[in-house]
């Protein structure tokens, strides 16, 4: 993986004016995406919300699979597209992983209320794929992970990942460790 690209936090980025602590990483394979998830897990604790964005096939579930391995959770991490959410308990004393796929949900937090994410958040790490515009109200402190890939008829495995920490929790976190 390449070193993080330089970023001026005063400049608006993909998240508009709400730019926080940010690192950009180039990932060259699914294995590297899983490793990025394992490194990300080392930064997470109960109460953390991670929002994943990217095209279909960008690597959101692959990243979450690595994150689950890093958290030491039970069960295989697969896309929860048709079940909407899966809870993976910890095999140790760590927090459970709640993996949500909001792709099929159209509304905001009101539509997701049945998932009780607000109840689960304090004790869990919650990862939401396709959560933009749907779960931001859960907490001001969250990680936004944008995964960009080449689209169209291509076998290009390269992904450009931007991890942005928003809120006080992430203001001084060393996100640079993700590009190690």
CSV table of C-alpha atoms in Angstrom, one decimal, residues 84 101-112 130-135:
chain,number,residue,atom,x,y,z
A,84,UNK,CA,-30.2,-6.2,6.3
A,101,UNK,CA,-26.3,-3.3,4.6
A,102,UNK,CA,-28.7,-0.4,4.0
A,103,UNK,CA,-28.7,-0.7,0.2
A,104,UNK,CA,-32.3,-2.0,0.1
A,105,UNK,CA,-33.5,0.6,2.6
A,106,UNK,CA,-34.8,3.8,1.1
A,107,UNK,CA,-35.5,6.1,4.1
A,108,UNK,CA,-33.4,7.6,6.8
A,109,UNK,CA,-32.9,6.6,10.4
A,110,UNK,CA,-36.6,6.2,10.9
A,111,UNK,CA,-36.7,3.3,8.5
A,112,UNK,CA,-33.7,1.7,10.2
A,130,UNK,CA,-24.6,2.2,2.0
A,131,UNK,CA,-25.5,4.2,5.1
A,132,UNK,CA,-25.1,7.7,3.9
A,133,UNK,CA,-28.2,9.8,4.5
A,134,UNK,CA,-29.5,7.0,6.8
A,135,UNK,CA,-27.5,6.7,10.0
